[in-house]
Short mmCIF file of C-alpha atoms in Angstrom, two decimals:
data_model
loop_
_atom_site.label_atom_id
_atom_site.label_comp_id
_atom_site.label_asym_id
_atom_site.label_seq_id
_atom_site.Cartn_x
_atom_site.Cartn_y
_atom_site.Cartn_z
CA MET A 91 5.86 -0.89 28.91
CA PRO A 92 6.39 2.07 27.08
CA ARG A 93 4.46 5.38 27.82
CA VAL A 94 2.51 6.72 24.40
CA ARG A 95 1.12 10.20 24.00
CA VAL A 96 -2.46 9.55 21.74
CA GLU A 97 -4.59 12.33 20.83
CA VAL A 98 -8.05 10.18 19.70
CA ASP A 99 -11.58 12.38 18.40
CA GLY A 100 -9.62 16.00 20.42
CA ALA A 101 -9.11 14.23 24.03
CA THR A 102 -4.87 13.77 25.06
CA TYR A 103 -4.87 10.52 26.31
CA GLU A 104 -1.49 9.07 27.95
CA ASP A 105 -1.21 5.26 28.95
CA ASP A 106 1.53 2.69 29.33
CA VAL A 107 0.56 -0.37 26.51
CA GLU A 108 2.49 -3.56 25.58
CA PRO A 109 4.03 -3.35 22.63
CA ARG A 110 2.28 -5.70 20.90
CA LEU A 111 -0.73 -4.34 21.74
CA LEU A 112 -2.94 -2.80 17.86
CA LEU A 113 -4.20 0.38 17.85
CA VAL A 114 -7.89 -1.18 17.29
CA HIS A 115 -7.77 -3.22 20.56
CA TYR A 116 -6.31 0.82 22.47
CA LEU A 117 -9.40 2.29 21.40
CA ARG A 118 -11.62 0.35 22.52
CA GLU A 119 -10.58 -1.44 24.92
CA ARG A 120 -8.39 0.87 27.07
CA LEU A 121 -10.91 3.81 26.16
CA GLY A 122 -14.17 1.87 25.81
CA LYS A 123 -14.10 3.56 21.92
CA VAL A 124 -16.39 0.39 20.88
CA GLY A 125 -17.88 2.02 17.08
CA THR A 126 -14.53 0.63 15.79
CA PRO A 127 -15.23 -2.57 15.24
CA VAL A 128 -13.01 -5.36 14.63
CA GLY A 129 -13.88 -7.05 11.77
CA CYS A 130 -11.56 -10.02 9.85
CA ASP A 131 -8.65 -9.33 11.72
CA THR A 132 -6.43 -10.28 7.92
CA SER A 133 -6.05 -6.01 6.94
CA ASN A 134 -8.51 -7.38 4.40
CA CYS A 135 -11.71 -5.88 5.55
CA GLY A 136 -10.96 -2.33 6.11
CA ALA A 137 -14.06 -2.01 8.78
CA CYS A 138 -11.21 -0.69 12.08
CA THR A 139 -10.33 1.83 9.50
CA VAL A 140 -9.87 5.06 11.72
CA LEU A 141 -7.51 8.25 10.45
CA LEU A 142 -3.75 8.15 12.17
CA ASP A 143 -2.85 11.79 11.46
CA GLY A 144 -5.55 12.20 8.39
CA MET A 145 -4.82 9.44 6.69
CA SER A 146 -6.75 6.33 6.63
CA VAL A 147 -5.15 3.18 8.27
CA LYS A 148 -6.73 -0.06 9.61
CA SER A 149 -6.26 0.04 12.72
CA CYS A 150 -5.60 -4.00 13.24
CA SER A 151 -2.19 -3.03 11.77
CA VAL A 152 -0.58 -0.48 13.33
CA LEU A 153 0.43 -1.08 17.41
CA THR A 154 -0.23 1.74 19.50
CA VAL A 155 3.17 2.64 20.56
CA GLN A 156 3.34 3.60 16.27
CA ALA A 157 0.19 5.91 17.35
CA ASP A 158 2.83 7.73 19.52
CA GLY A 159 2.35 11.51 19.22
CA CYS A 160 -0.40 10.88 16.45
CA ASP A 161 -3.94 12.09 16.05
CA VAL A 162 -6.43 8.96 15.72
CA THR A 163 -10.26 10.58 14.27
CA THR A 164 -12.61 7.39 15.30
CA ILE A 165 -15.87 7.10 14.08
CA GLU A 166 -16.75 8.32 17.15
CA GLY A 167 -15.51 11.81 16.17
CA LEU A 168 -17.27 12.63 13.44
CA GLY A 169 -20.09 14.83 13.70
CA SER A 170 -21.11 17.64 16.08
CA PRO A 171 -23.23 15.17 18.50
CA GLY A 172 -26.61 18.36 19.75
CA GLY A 173 -24.80 20.47 16.80
CA GLN A 174 -26.89 22.06 13.99
CA SER A 175 -27.70 19.84 10.89
CA PRO A 176 -30.22 20.47 8.37
CA PRO A 177 -33.11 18.05 9.17
CA ALA A 178 -32.63 15.14 8.14
CA THR A 179 -35.62 13.27 5.83
CA GLY A 180 -35.01 10.21 8.23
CA ARG A 181 -36.30 10.05 11.76
CA SER A 182 -33.48 8.26 13.23
CA VAL A 183 -30.46 10.15 12.39
CA PRO A 184 -29.32 11.89 15.40
CA ALA A 185 -28.59 16.00 15.60
CA GLY A 186 -25.10 17.58 14.39
CA SER A 187 -24.64 13.80 12.23
CA HIS A 188 -22.04 14.37 9.65
CA PRO A 189 -23.47 14.14 6.26
CA LEU A 190 -21.28 11.26 5.35
CA GLN A 191 -23.23 9.70 7.83
CA ARG A 192 -26.11 11.38 7.55
CA ALA A 193 -26.14 10.17 2.84
CA PHE A 194 -25.12 5.96 4.58
CA HIS A 195 -28.58 6.14 6.48
CA GLU A 196 -30.68 7.78 3.47
CA GLU A 197 -29.40 6.52 0.89
CA HIS A 198 -30.09 2.80 2.77
CA ALA A 199 -26.06 2.23 2.67
CA LEU A 200 -25.80 -0.02 4.89
CA GLN A 201 -27.80 -3.65 6.63
CA CYS A 202 -25.39 -4.56 9.01
CA GLY A 203 -23.85 -1.91 9.57
CA TYR A 204 -20.66 -3.74 10.59
CA CYS A 205 -18.51 -2.30 7.40
CA THR A 206 -20.31 1.51 8.53
CA PRO A 207 -17.60 3.04 10.96
CA GLY A 208 -14.26 2.15 7.97
CA MET A 209 -16.64 2.49 4.81
CA ILE A 210 -17.58 5.71 6.11
CA MET A 211 -13.76 6.40 7.14
CA ALA A 212 -12.53 5.70 4.75
CA SER A 213 -15.05 7.47 2.67
CA LEU A 214 -13.98 11.29 4.71
CA ASP A 215 -10.68 10.13 3.17
CA LEU A 216 -11.21 9.61 -0.30
CA LEU A 217 -13.10 13.37 -0.44
CA ARG A 218 -10.35 14.89 1.44
CA GLU A 219 -8.42 13.75 -2.00
CA ASN A 220 -11.01 13.90 -4.39
CA PRO A 221 -15.00 16.22 -2.98
CA ASP A 222 -16.29 15.62 -6.31
CA PRO A 223 -15.12 11.23 -6.98
CA SER A 224 -16.68 9.78 -9.87
CA GLU A 225 -18.75 6.80 -9.17
CA GLU A 226 -15.82 4.48 -10.18
CA GLU A 227 -12.96 6.57 -8.37
CA VAL A 228 -14.89 5.97 -5.20
CA ARG A 229 -14.78 2.43 -5.77
CA ALA A 230 -11.57 2.89 -6.38
CA GLY A 231 -11.03 4.81 -3.26
CA LEU A 232 -13.58 2.03 -1.00
CA GLU A 233 -11.68 -1.36 -2.39
CA GLY A 234 -10.57 -2.11 0.61
CA ASN A 235 -13.06 -1.88 2.89
CA LEU A 236 -15.68 -4.98 2.61
CA CYS A 237 -19.51 -5.03 3.13
CA ARG A 238 -20.84 -8.60 2.58
CA CYS A 239 -24.69 -7.42 2.46
CA THR A 240 -25.23 -4.09 0.19
CA GLY A 241 -23.20 -4.56 -2.74
CA TYR A 242 -22.04 -1.47 -2.71
CA GLN A 243 -24.68 0.66 -4.69
CA ASN A 244 -26.13 2.56 -2.48
CA ILE A 245 -22.52 2.75 -0.71
CA VAL A 246 -21.78 4.20 -4.07
CA ARG A 247 -24.96 6.71 -4.35
CA ALA A 248 -24.57 7.53 -0.48
CA VAL A 249 -20.55 8.53 -0.65
CA ARG A 250 -21.57 10.41 -4.01
CA ARG A 251 -24.47 12.54 -2.16
CA ALA A 252 -22.20 13.20 1.14
CA ALA A 253 -19.79 14.76 -1.72
CA ARG A 254 -21.78 17.12 -2.99
CA GLU A 255 -23.30 18.59 0.36
CA MET A 256 -19.45 18.57 2.04
CA ARG A 257 -19.71 20.74 -1.67
CA GLU A 258 -21.88 23.09 -0.83
CA LEU A 259 -21.01 23.43 2.61
CA ALA A 260 -17.45 24.46 1.48
CA GLU A 261 -19.06 27.04 -0.56
CA ARG A 262 -21.46 28.12 1.53
CA VAL A 263 -18.54 28.82 4.48
CA VAL A 264 -16.08 30.42 1.75
CA THR A 265 -19.33 32.99 0.00
CA PRO A 266 -21.72 33.72 3.24
CA MET B 204 -5.98 -12.33 17.27
CA ILE B 205 -3.07 -10.95 20.06
CA PRO B 206 1.01 -10.72 18.68
CA ALA B 207 3.22 -12.84 20.89
CA THR B 208 5.13 -10.29 23.70
CA PHE B 209 8.29 -8.92 21.56
CA ASP B 210 10.69 -6.22 22.12
CA TYR B 211 9.94 -2.61 21.24
CA THR B 212 13.00 -0.03 19.98
CA ARG B 213 12.81 3.14 18.14
CA PRO B 214 15.45 4.94 16.58
CA ALA B 215 15.85 8.21 15.64
CA SER B 216 18.46 7.53 13.16
CA VAL B 217 20.11 4.78 10.89
CA ASP B 218 22.95 4.60 12.75
CA ASP B 219 20.85 3.22 15.91
CA ALA B 220 18.83 1.21 13.79
CA VAL B 221 21.77 -1.19 12.18
CA ARG B 222 22.99 -1.17 16.50
CA ALA B 223 20.03 -2.47 17.29
CA LEU B 224 19.20 -5.15 14.87
CA SER B 225 22.52 -5.94 15.44
CA ASP B 226 22.89 -6.29 19.14
CA ALA B 227 18.94 -7.69 18.81
CA GLY B 228 20.31 -10.79 17.14
CA GLU B 229 18.92 -12.97 13.90
CA ASP B 230 15.39 -13.09 15.87
CA ALA B 231 14.64 -10.09 15.86
CA LYS B 232 12.63 -8.21 13.08
CA LEU B 233 12.49 -4.31 11.30
CA LEU B 234 9.38 -3.19 10.89
CA ALA B 235 8.75 -0.82 8.17
CA GLY B 236 4.85 0.07 7.45
CA GLY B 237 3.64 -3.03 8.50
CA GLN B 238 0.78 -3.63 6.13
CA SER B 239 2.67 -7.32 5.40
CA LEU B 240 4.11 -8.17 9.27
CA MET B 241 1.81 -7.00 11.13
CA PRO B 242 -0.33 -10.11 10.03
CA LEU B 243 1.86 -11.76 10.04
CA LEU B 244 2.79 -10.86 13.56
CA ARG B 245 -1.45 -11.19 14.26
CA LEU B 246 -1.57 -14.95 12.97
CA ARG B 247 1.67 -15.90 15.16
CA LEU B 248 3.24 -16.85 11.97
CA ALA B 249 6.03 -14.82 12.68
CA PHE B 250 6.85 -14.24 16.67
CA PRO B 251 10.24 -12.40 16.90
CA ASP B 252 11.77 -11.69 19.85
CA ALA B 253 11.99 -8.19 19.28
CA LEU B 254 10.40 -5.65 17.36
CA ILE B 255 12.47 -2.70 15.45
CA ASP B 256 10.71 0.39 14.67
CA LEU B 257 12.22 2.21 11.74
CA GLY B 258 8.80 5.02 11.63
CA ARG B 259 11.13 7.23 13.58
CA VAL B 260 13.74 7.39 10.90
CA ASP B 261 12.67 10.37 9.75
CA ALA B 262 16.13 9.85 6.87
CA LEU B 263 14.77 6.56 5.28
CA ARG B 264 11.97 8.70 3.80
CA GLU B 265 13.60 11.05 2.00
CA ILE B 266 13.69 10.51 -2.74
CA ARG B 267 16.40 12.17 -3.25
CA ASP B 268 17.53 13.60 -7.18
CA GLU B 269 21.37 11.96 -8.12
CA GLY B 270 21.24 13.44 -11.08
CA ASP B 271 21.04 10.25 -13.48
CA THR B 272 19.83 8.43 -10.96
CA LEU B 273 16.99 8.31 -8.10
CA LEU B 274 17.45 7.29 -4.53
CA VAL B 275 14.02 6.65 -3.59
CA GLY B 276 14.55 6.55 0.68
CA ALA B 277 13.24 2.46 1.92
CA MET B 278 10.81 4.10 4.57
CA ALA B 279 8.83 6.07 1.72
CA THR B 280 5.44 5.38 2.15
CA HIS B 281 3.58 4.09 -1.75
CA HIS B 282 0.56 6.83 -1.26
CA GLN B 283 4.62 9.25 -0.71
CA VAL B 284 6.01 7.70 -3.68
CA ILE B 285 2.81 8.28 -5.98
CA ARG B 286 2.49 11.65 -5.67
CA ASP B 287 6.14 12.61 -5.18
CA PRO B 288 6.89 15.05 -8.66
CA LEU B 289 10.35 13.25 -8.91
CA VAL B 290 9.49 9.60 -8.89
CA ARG B 291 6.64 10.90 -11.80
CA ALA B 292 8.83 12.40 -13.57
CA HIS B 293 11.85 10.42 -13.81
CA LEU B 294 10.75 6.52 -12.76
CA PRO B 295 6.57 7.25 -13.86
CA LEU B 296 6.69 3.37 -14.23
CA LEU B 297 7.45 3.25 -10.16
CA ALA B 298 4.37 5.47 -9.51
CA ARG B 299 1.84 3.67 -11.89
CA ALA B 300 2.70 -0.20 -10.70
CA ALA B 301 2.51 1.83 -6.81
CA GLU B 302 -1.05 2.66 -7.04
CA THR B 303 -1.89 -0.66 -7.62
CA VAL B 304 -0.89 -2.30 -4.32
CA ALA B 305 -3.46 -3.05 -1.91
CA ASP B 306 -5.22 0.50 -1.18
CA PRO B 307 -5.77 4.17 -0.03
CA ALA B 308 -5.03 2.53 3.66
CA VAL B 309 -2.31 0.16 3.21
CA ARG B 310 -1.16 2.10 0.64
CA HIS B 311 -0.25 5.11 3.68
CA ARG B 312 1.25 2.83 5.62
CA GLY B 313 2.98 0.27 3.32
CA THR B 314 6.44 1.05 2.76
CA PHE B 315 8.70 0.39 -1.53
CA GLY B 316 11.32 -0.62 1.03
CA GLY B 317 8.67 -3.06 3.29
CA SER B 318 7.32 -5.05 0.08
CA LEU B 319 10.79 -5.59 -1.47
CA VAL B 320 12.99 -6.87 1.11
CA HIS B 321 9.61 -8.67 1.86
CA ALA B 322 9.67 -10.09 -1.66
CA ASP B 323 6.41 -12.18 -2.54
CA PRO B 324 6.49 -13.24 -5.46
CA ALA B 325 3.49 -11.78 -6.28
CA GLY B 326 4.09 -8.30 -4.73
CA ASP B 327 4.02 -6.00 -7.50
CA LEU B 328 7.54 -4.24 -6.40
CA PRO B 329 10.05 -6.15 -7.34
CA ALA B 330 9.26 -6.89 -10.19
CA VAL B 331 9.13 -3.17 -10.81
CA ALA B 332 13.18 -3.09 -9.55
CA LEU B 333 13.89 -5.45 -11.77
CA ALA B 334 13.12 -3.48 -15.09
CA LEU B 335 14.23 -0.65 -14.07
CA ASP B 336 18.34 -1.84 -13.05
CA ALA B 337 17.59 -0.21 -9.35
CA VAL B 338 20.56 -1.25 -6.93
CA PHE B 339 19.29 -2.08 -2.98
CA LEU B 340 21.47 -0.38 -0.40
CA VAL B 341 21.53 -2.08 2.81
CA ARG B 342 23.59 -1.07 5.91
CA SER B 343 25.09 -3.36 9.28
CA VAL B 344 27.40 -2.65 12.01
CA ARG B 345 29.30 -4.01 9.01
CA GLY B 346 29.64 -1.90 6.50
CA GLU B 347 27.89 -0.46 3.39
CA ARG B 348 27.23 -2.74 0.66
CA GLU B 349 25.13 -2.33 -3.28
CA ILE B 350 23.09 -5.17 -4.08
CA ARG B 351 22.28 -5.13 -8.22
CA ALA B 352 18.73 -6.11 -8.35
CA SER B 353 18.83 -9.59 -10.30
CA GLU B 354 20.67 -10.93 -7.69
CA PHE B 355 18.36 -9.24 -5.05
CA PHE B 356 15.08 -12.05 -5.32
CA VAL B 357 16.95 -14.75 -4.23
CA ASP B 358 14.47 -17.39 -3.31
CA TRP B 359 10.23 -17.80 -2.41
CA MET B 360 10.00 -14.82 0.28
CA THR B 361 13.83 -14.71 0.76
CA SER B 362 15.68 -11.69 -0.19
CA ALA B 363 19.79 -11.06 -0.57
CA MET B 364 20.04 -9.34 2.61
CA GLU B 365 21.51 -10.64 5.64
CA PRO B 366 19.90 -10.64 9.16
CA ASP B 367 22.13 -7.69 10.51
CA GLU B 368 21.24 -5.45 7.44
CA LEU B 369 18.98 -2.48 6.98
CA LEU B 370 18.03 -1.34 3.40
CA VAL B 371 17.97 1.79 4.08
CA GLY B 372 17.31 2.89 0.03
CA VAL B 373 17.42 2.05 -3.43
CA ARG B 374 19.32 3.99 -6.68
CA MET B 375 17.59 3.90 -10.38
CA PRO B 376 18.21 5.18 -13.06
CA LYS B 377 16.55 7.70 -14.57
CA LEU B 378 14.57 6.89 -17.72
CA GLY B 379 15.57 10.00 -19.32
CA SER B 380 12.91 10.75 -22.01
CA GLY B 381 10.66 8.72 -25.16
CA TRP B 382 9.24 5.84 -22.38
CA GLY B 383 6.13 4.37 -22.24
CA VAL B 384 5.83 2.63 -18.93
CA HIS B 385 2.91 0.80 -18.17
CA TYR B 386 2.50 -1.94 -15.04
CA GLU B 387 -0.22 -4.87 -16.23
CA LYS B 388 -2.02 -6.09 -13.17
CA PHE B 389 -4.45 -9.82 -13.51
CA HIS B 390 -6.48 -9.66 -10.37
CA ARG B 391 -9.54 -11.38 -9.37
CA THR B 392 -11.00 -9.56 -6.86
CA ALA B 393 -9.83 -5.83 -6.05
CA GLN B 394 -7.70 -5.42 -3.83
CA ALA B 395 -6.07 -9.01 -4.13
CA TRP B 396 -2.06 -9.74 -4.95
CA ALA B 397 -2.08 -10.33 -8.82
CA ILE B 398 -2.20 -13.62 -10.62
CA VAL B 399 0.29 -12.17 -12.67
CA GLY B 400 1.62 -9.30 -13.69
CA VAL B 401 3.85 -7.68 -16.13
CA ALA B 402 6.40 -3.70 -15.74
CA CYS B 403 6.85 -2.62 -18.82
CA ALA B 404 8.61 -0.18 -20.19
CA VAL B 405 9.27 0.99 -24.03
CA ARG B 406 10.71 4.25 -25.54
CA ARG B 407 9.94 4.07 -29.17
CA ASP B 408 12.00 6.33 -31.71
CA GLY B 409 9.17 7.29 -34.84
CA ASP B 410 7.50 4.08 -35.28
CA VAL B 411 10.10 1.62 -33.91
CA VAL B 412 11.31 -0.05 -30.46
CA GLU B 413 15.07 1.68 -29.20
CA ASP B 414 14.48 -0.04 -26.33
CA ALA B 415 12.20 -2.46 -23.83
CA ARG B 416 12.27 -3.28 -19.92
CA VAL B 417 10.42 -6.74 -18.85
CA ALA B 418 9.34 -8.14 -15.78
CA LEU B 419 7.25 -9.94 -14.88
CA THR B 420 5.57 -10.23 -10.84
CA ASN B 421 3.82 -13.40 -9.78
CA MET B 422 6.33 -15.73 -12.23
CA GLY B 423 8.05 -18.29 -10.03
CA PRO B 424 9.59 -17.63 -6.39
CA VAL B 425 11.22 -14.38 -7.67
CA PRO B 426 10.60 -12.20 -10.74
CA VAL B 427 11.67 -12.63 -14.12
CA ARG B 428 13.39 -10.17 -16.15
CA ALA B 429 12.01 -11.15 -19.93
CA GLY B 430 15.30 -10.62 -22.09
CA GLY B 431 13.68 -12.79 -24.53
CA VAL B 432 10.36 -10.47 -25.05
CA GLU B 433 12.77 -7.27 -24.84
CA ASN B 434 14.71 -8.91 -27.27
CA ALA B 435 12.71 -9.52 -29.88
CA VAL B 436 11.02 -6.18 -29.90
CA ARG B 437 14.01 -4.23 -29.78
CA GLY B 438 14.23 -2.56 -33.53
CA ARG B 439 11.11 -3.24 -34.00
CA PRO B 440 8.35 -1.80 -36.19
CA VAL B 441 5.99 -0.72 -33.06
CA SER B 442 2.64 -2.75 -33.93
CA GLU B 443 0.34 -5.26 -32.53
CA GLY B 444 2.45 -7.84 -34.30
CA THR B 445 5.31 -7.01 -33.27
CA PHE B 446 3.96 -7.30 -29.41
CA ARG B 447 2.11 -10.52 -29.92
CA SER B 448 5.32 -13.08 -31.13
CA ALA B 449 7.18 -10.74 -28.58
CA ALA B 450 4.85 -11.89 -25.79
CA GLU B 451 5.26 -15.60 -27.02
CA HIS B 452 9.14 -15.26 -24.98
CA ALA B 453 7.11 -13.68 -22.11
CA THR B 454 7.72 -17.61 -20.12
CA GLU B 455 10.97 -17.75 -21.34
CA GLY B 456 12.73 -18.83 -17.70
CA THR B 457 9.94 -19.10 -15.11
CA GLU B 458 8.46 -21.24 -13.16
CA PRO B 459 5.11 -20.31 -12.62
CA PRO B 460 3.32 -21.84 -9.03
CA SER B 461 0.13 -23.28 -9.52
CA ASP B 462 -1.95 -22.32 -6.35
CA LEU B 463 -5.86 -21.82 -5.87
CA HIS B 464 -5.28 -18.33 -7.93
CA GLY B 465 -4.36 -20.40 -10.82
CA SER B 466 -2.51 -23.31 -12.50
CA ALA B 467 0.93 -22.21 -14.17
CA GLU B 468 -0.41 -23.11 -16.91
CA TYR B 469 -3.41 -20.59 -16.98
CA ARG B 470 -0.64 -18.37 -15.35
CA SER B 471 1.74 -19.06 -18.57
CA HIS B 472 -1.18 -18.30 -20.99
CA LEU B 473 -1.20 -14.72 -18.82
CA ALA B 474 1.80 -13.79 -19.13
CA THR B 475 1.90 -14.34 -22.53
CA VAL B 476 -1.59 -11.90 -23.36
CA LEU B 477 -0.36 -9.79 -20.61
CA THR B 478 2.99 -9.20 -21.88
CA ALA B 479 1.34 -7.73 -25.48
CA ARG B 480 -1.29 -5.49 -23.44
CA ALA B 481 1.10 -4.39 -21.76
CA LEU B 482 3.92 -3.24 -24.59
CA THR B 483 0.69 -1.97 -26.91
CA ALA B 484 -0.13 0.39 -23.58
CA CYS B 485 3.26 1.61 -23.40
CA THR B 486 3.38 3.03 -27.15
CA ALA B 487 -0.67 3.80 -27.25
#
């Protein structure tokens, strides 16, 4: 069995894996990172989106052996749990949540929540390339992620809200 | 579902890859970006004995300026192609069409070569390769050969490559100056395949069409070069009338499928409308 070494959410793992083991199954079943769900299983829905070396991928379409030597970020690697963040108006957002996580909560960008991890990871990828996307650009950037509950309106709103906050945070870092 | 078991090898060079492919026999598959192959493996519509992962053959990702032509490595991802300054400068039609492939996550992994070899009639890039007079460079342990785009796509999801051959890259003549390009794709939902697509490039000289390249996606088992349209616009004035009447030739030589996305008649209608739109967009 091939041996892989992957960095996931800041920790390094070395494991022997079957070549056919999908990355999403490795994350969930070996590493216990069940924040990344399996959605459609046919590369359509984007629920299992993670970042692989900084770029969004559908982890049901990547073999674990293909991720050997790579850096993986899942929804569980976002924010700084226990860290500081501006107090949210909502009551149940944990301190240290990522601006995207907060914005999805505040804008009511989820109902059942199944697509949310993938939506947030795809949004993160979008904002890396385009820190100030228009509504159209958000919709295009998230075209690979399906939500069956919300009708997308609040998701688009949340991504633009998070983008605004992330730009402000970045400016604060540059000019303290 | 979980894919069936297979042997896995990850060669580091083209030579090692073709040797591994030859050694593994006919039931081996090359793994490029995996965005078509992985779903097939998961649904167990494909169950190869061996997978040869090209992910670490860096030489296959190169996009090279060869003077009058560009050589795009088979493993260049769509994401890479879209942003590549050489592609944008010399083959803007390829960049434009690659932007419409699937969605961002798929474009990060999916490769130019993979989508060509997959030869899905609904894939966007085969028509682009055909319109751009691409030449496919393939290699096996038996040697190298070149296949012209017009001979590469032989049937539904079937290319002219032999089972032991690897696509190394695709050579395309630079378009040169004066060309306007457009890829007109009609699909009903985001990230869906094209019901019909039109790859189009038009070179104008003042108010006259000097030259044109038109090829159609999903109007038959293989991409179709719309030579009738090209001939009908050459030397004609740039006008809506020219493009509308030329687009009437778009269905010549096509065998559009009927499926749940649309009937053959509907596709023929679309091909005509979309061709006129694409020609117009190229000269706007």
